[in-house]
Coordinates of C-alpha atoms in Angstrom, one line a residue:
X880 CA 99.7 51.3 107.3
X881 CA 100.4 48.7 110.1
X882 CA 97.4 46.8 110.5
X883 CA 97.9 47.1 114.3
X884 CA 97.0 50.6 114.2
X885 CA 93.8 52.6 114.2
X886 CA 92.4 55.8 114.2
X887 CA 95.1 57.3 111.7
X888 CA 94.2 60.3 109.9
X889 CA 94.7 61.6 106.2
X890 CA 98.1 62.2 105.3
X891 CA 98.0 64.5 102.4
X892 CA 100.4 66.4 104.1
X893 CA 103.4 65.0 103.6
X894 CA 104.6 62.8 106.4
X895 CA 107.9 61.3 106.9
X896 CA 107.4 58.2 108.4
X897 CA 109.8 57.4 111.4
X898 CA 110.6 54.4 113.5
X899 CA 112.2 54.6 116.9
X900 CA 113.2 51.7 119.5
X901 CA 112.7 51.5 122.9
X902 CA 115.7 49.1 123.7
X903 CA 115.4 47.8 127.3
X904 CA 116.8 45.8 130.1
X905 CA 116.4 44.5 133.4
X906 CA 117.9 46.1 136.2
X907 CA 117.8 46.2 139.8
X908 CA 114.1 47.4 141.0
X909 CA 113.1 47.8 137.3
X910 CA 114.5 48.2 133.9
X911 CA 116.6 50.5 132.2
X912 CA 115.9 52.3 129.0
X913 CA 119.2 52.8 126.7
X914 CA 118.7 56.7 125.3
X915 CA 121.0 58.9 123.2
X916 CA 121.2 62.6 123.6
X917 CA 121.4 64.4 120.1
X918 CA 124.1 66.4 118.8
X919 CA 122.5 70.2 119.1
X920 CA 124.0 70.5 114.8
X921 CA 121.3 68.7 114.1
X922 CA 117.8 69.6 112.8
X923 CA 115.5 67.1 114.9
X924 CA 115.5 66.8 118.5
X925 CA 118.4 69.0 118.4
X926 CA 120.2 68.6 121.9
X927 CA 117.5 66.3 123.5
X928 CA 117.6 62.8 125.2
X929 CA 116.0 60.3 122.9
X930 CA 115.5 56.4 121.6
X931 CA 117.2 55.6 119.0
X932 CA 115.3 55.8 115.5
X933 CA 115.3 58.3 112.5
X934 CA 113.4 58.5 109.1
X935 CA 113.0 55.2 107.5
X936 CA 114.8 54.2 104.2
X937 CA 113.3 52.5 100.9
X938 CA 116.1 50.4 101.7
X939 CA 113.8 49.2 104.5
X940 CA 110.6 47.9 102.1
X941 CA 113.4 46.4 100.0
X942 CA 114.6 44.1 103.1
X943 CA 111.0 43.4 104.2
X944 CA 110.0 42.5 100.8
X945 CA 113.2 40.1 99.9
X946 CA 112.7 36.5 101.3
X947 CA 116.6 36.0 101.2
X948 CA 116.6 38.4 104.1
X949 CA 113.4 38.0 105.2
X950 CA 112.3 34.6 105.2
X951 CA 109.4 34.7 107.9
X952 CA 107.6 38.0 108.1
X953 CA 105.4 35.9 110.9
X954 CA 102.3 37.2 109.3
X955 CA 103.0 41.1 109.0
X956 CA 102.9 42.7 105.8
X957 CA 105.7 44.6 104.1
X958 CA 105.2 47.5 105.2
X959 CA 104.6 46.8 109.2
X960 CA 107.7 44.5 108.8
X961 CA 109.6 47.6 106.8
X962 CA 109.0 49.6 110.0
X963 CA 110.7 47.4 112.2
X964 CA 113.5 46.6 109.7
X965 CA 113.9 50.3 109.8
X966 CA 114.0 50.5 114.2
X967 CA 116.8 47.6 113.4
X968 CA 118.9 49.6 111.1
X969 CA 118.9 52.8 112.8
X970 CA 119.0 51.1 116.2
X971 CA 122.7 49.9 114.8
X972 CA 123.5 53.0 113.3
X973 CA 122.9 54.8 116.7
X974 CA 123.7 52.5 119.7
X975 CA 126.1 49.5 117.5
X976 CA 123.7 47.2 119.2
X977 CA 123.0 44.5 116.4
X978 CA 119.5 43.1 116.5
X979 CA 119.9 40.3 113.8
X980 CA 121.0 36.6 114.0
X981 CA 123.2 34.7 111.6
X982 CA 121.1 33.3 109.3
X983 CA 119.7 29.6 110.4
X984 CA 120.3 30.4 113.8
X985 CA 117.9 31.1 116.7
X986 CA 120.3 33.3 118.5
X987 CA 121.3 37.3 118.2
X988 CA 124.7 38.2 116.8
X989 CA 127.2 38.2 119.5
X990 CA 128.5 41.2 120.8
X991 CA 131.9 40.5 118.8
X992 CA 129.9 40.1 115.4
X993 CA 128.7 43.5 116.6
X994 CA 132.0 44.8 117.8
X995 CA 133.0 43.6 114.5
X996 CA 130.7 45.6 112.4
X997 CA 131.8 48.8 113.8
X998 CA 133.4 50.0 110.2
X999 CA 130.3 49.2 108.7
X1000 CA 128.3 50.6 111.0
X1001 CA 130.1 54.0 110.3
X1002 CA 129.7 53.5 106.7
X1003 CA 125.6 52.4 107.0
X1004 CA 125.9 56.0 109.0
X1005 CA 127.4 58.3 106.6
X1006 CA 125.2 56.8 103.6
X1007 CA 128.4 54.6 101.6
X1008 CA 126.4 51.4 102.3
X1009 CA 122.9 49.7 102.5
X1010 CA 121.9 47.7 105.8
X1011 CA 120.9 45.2 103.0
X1012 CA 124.5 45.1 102.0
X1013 CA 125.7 44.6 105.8
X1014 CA 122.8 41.5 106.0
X1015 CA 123.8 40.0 102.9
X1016 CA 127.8 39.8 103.5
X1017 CA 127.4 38.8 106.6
X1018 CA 125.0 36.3 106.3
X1019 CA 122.5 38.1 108.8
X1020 CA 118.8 38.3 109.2
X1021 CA 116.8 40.9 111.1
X1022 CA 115.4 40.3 114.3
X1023 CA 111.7 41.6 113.5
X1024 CA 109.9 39.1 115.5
X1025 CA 111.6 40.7 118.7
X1026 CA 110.4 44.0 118.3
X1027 CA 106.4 44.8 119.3
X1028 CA 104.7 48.4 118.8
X1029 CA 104.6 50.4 121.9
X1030 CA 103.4 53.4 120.5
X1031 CA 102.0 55.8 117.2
X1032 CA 102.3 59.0 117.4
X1033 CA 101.9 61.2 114.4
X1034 CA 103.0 65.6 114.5
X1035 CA 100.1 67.8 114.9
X1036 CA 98.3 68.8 111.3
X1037 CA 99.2 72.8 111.7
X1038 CA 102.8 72.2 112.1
X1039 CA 105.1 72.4 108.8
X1040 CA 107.4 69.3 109.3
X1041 CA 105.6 66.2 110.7
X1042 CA 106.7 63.0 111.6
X1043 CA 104.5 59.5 111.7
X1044 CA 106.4 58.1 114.3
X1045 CA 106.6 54.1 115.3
X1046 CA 107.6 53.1 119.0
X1047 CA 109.3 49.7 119.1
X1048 CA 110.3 48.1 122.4
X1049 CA 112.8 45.3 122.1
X1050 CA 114.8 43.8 125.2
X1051 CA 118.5 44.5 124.8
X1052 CA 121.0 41.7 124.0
X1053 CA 122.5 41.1 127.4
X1054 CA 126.0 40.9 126.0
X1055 CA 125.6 44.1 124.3
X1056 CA 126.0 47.4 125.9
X1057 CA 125.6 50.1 123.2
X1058 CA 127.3 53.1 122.3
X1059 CA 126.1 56.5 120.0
X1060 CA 128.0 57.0 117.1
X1061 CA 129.4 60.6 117.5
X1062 CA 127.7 62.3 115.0
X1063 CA 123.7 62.5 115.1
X1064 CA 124.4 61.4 118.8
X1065 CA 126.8 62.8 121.5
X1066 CA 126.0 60.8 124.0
X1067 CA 124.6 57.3 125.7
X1068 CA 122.9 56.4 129.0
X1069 CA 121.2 53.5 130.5
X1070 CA 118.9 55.0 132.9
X1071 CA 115.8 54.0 134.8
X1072 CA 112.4 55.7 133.1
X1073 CA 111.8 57.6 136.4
X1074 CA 115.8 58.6 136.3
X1075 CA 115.1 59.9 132.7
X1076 CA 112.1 62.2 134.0
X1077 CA 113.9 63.3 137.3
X1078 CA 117.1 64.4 135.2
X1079 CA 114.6 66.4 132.9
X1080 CA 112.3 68.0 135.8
X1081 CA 115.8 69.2 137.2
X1082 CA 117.1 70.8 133.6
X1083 CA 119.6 68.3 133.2
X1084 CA 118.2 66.4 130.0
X1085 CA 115.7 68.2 127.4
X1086 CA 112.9 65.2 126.6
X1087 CA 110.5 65.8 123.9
X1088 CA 107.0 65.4 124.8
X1089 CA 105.9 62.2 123.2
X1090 CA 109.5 60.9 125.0
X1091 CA 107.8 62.0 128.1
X1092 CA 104.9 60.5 127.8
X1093 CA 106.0 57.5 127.0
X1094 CA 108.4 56.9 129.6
X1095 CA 105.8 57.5 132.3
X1096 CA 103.7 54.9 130.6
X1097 CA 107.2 52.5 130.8
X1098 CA 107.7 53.6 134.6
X1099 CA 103.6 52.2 135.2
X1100 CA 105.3 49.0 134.1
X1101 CA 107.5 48.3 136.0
X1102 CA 109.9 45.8 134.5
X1103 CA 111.2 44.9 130.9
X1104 CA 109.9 41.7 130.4
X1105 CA 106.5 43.1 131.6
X1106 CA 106.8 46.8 129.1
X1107 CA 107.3 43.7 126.3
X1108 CA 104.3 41.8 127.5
X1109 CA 102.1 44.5 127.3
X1110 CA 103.3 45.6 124.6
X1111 CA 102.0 42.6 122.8
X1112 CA 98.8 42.9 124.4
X1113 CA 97.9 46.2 123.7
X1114 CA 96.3 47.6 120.4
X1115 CA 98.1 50.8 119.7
X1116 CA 95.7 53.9 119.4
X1117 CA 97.4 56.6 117.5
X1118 CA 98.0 60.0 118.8
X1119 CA 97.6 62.8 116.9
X1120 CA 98.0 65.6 119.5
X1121 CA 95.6 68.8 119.1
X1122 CA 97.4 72.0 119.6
X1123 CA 95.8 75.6 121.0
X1124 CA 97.1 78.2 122.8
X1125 CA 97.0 79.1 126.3
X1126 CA 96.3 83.6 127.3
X1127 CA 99.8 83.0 128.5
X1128 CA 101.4 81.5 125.5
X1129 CA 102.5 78.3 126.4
X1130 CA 100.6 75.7 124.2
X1131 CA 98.2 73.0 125.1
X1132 CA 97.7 69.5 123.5
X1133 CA 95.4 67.2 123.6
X1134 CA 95.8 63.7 123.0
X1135 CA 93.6 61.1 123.0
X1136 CA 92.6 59.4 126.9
X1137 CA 91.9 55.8 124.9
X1138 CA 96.3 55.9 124.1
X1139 CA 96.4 55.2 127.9
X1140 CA 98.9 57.9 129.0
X1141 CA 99.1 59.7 132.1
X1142 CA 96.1 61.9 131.2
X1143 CA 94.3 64.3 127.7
X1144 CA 95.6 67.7 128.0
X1145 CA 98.7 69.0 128.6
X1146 CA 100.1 72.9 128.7
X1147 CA 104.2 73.2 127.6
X1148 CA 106.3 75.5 127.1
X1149 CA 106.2 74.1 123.5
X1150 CA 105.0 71.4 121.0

């Protein structure tokens, strides 16, 4: 496990690990968020508004491990850097937004080598190629040192499918805009944090709660550069959210009031 987590319990249930990225940008009074609303066929999330991310890939460990495509871990071990090798793929598989640079070069991928991509992006999507395949013919290296952990938030023990979930925030290319990939993903929508809860509170948008949570904490902070600072800053305390239920049905969770959310216990409608 990352070494810039704590606090994470056994995992002899089986846990699928997951990493998901917070891409943002600066905008006027604030930042935007870029979020994808999921297509309802799907199993996870079905229907809600998201961040881009999914189930990582042994394809991931491969890339971290492989100093052709990983030169410079900066000082992370394989599998912290796997996890944000995996934010990287499936941030290009959802959004086309390309967080890799040509190899030797200090700069991102322009938005045409992304553009460019798009065919392989769709076949990275539907499982014909690796994201080690895309690096390799096109001479690419992933980004990891501009991606920092935001978040660790692991399913409750008593539910059957659980997820150990990594939060990434990364600040957007400015040249590229993003787009979903009309399958796991319907839409895309740069939105402010706050914009993102308002359109929930009014029905619009369904946001699952660690989504919530986490974009309250990204409202506190007002702007991108300063989410990334903090970011950086922070140690991560994972959540592992403690489910009961309420005389009326609705459940309550408890998480812990160290993560530095808006609060410990929470009644919803559901987990």
């Amino acid at each position: 496990m990352s070494s810039d987590n704590k606090g994470v319990p056994d995992k002899s249930k089986a846990l699928r690990i997951a990493s998901t990225v917070l891409l943002l940008r600066e905008a006027a009074g604030g930042m935007e968020i870029f979020m994808v609303q999921r297509n309802r066929q799907i199993e996870f999330s079905s229907g809600a508004l998201v961040f881009p991310g999914g189930s990582m890939d042994p394809n991931d460990y491969q890339i971290a491990a492989d100093p052709a495509l990983v030169a410079d871990r900066g000082g992370l071990d394989v599998e912290t850097a796997a996890i944000r090798i995996g934010g990287i793929r499936e941030t290009f598989e959802e959004s086309g937004i390309l967080l890799a640079r040509p190899r030797g070069s200090s700069s991102l991928a322009s938005a045409e080598k992304a553009a460019a991509l798009g065919s392989q992006r769709e076949a990275l999507d539907e499982g014909k190629v690796s994201f080690a395949d895309i690096l390799r013919q096109n001479d690419l290296t992933p980004a990891i040192d501009l991606l920092a952990l935001f978040a660790h938030w692991i399913t409750p023990v008593n539910l059957p499918k659980r997820f150990d979930t990594h939060f990434l925030l990364a600040l957007a290319p400015p040249d590229q805009i993003g787009k979903h990939d009309g399958r796991e993903s319907v839409d895309s929508i740069w939105l402010s944090p706050k914009a993102a809860l308002d359109a929930a509170a009014s029905g619009r948008y369904n946001l699952p709660f660690p989504t919530i949570r986490n974009l309250i904490k990204l409202d506190t902070l007002g702007t991108a550069q300063a989410a990334m600072d903090f970011a950086r800053a922070t140690p991560v305390v994972t959540v592992v959210p403690e489910m009961s239920r309420n005389e009326n049905g609705t459940t309550r969770l408890r998480i812990p009031m160290e993560a530095g959310y808006d609060g410990d216990v929470f009644d919803v409608a559901r987990p």
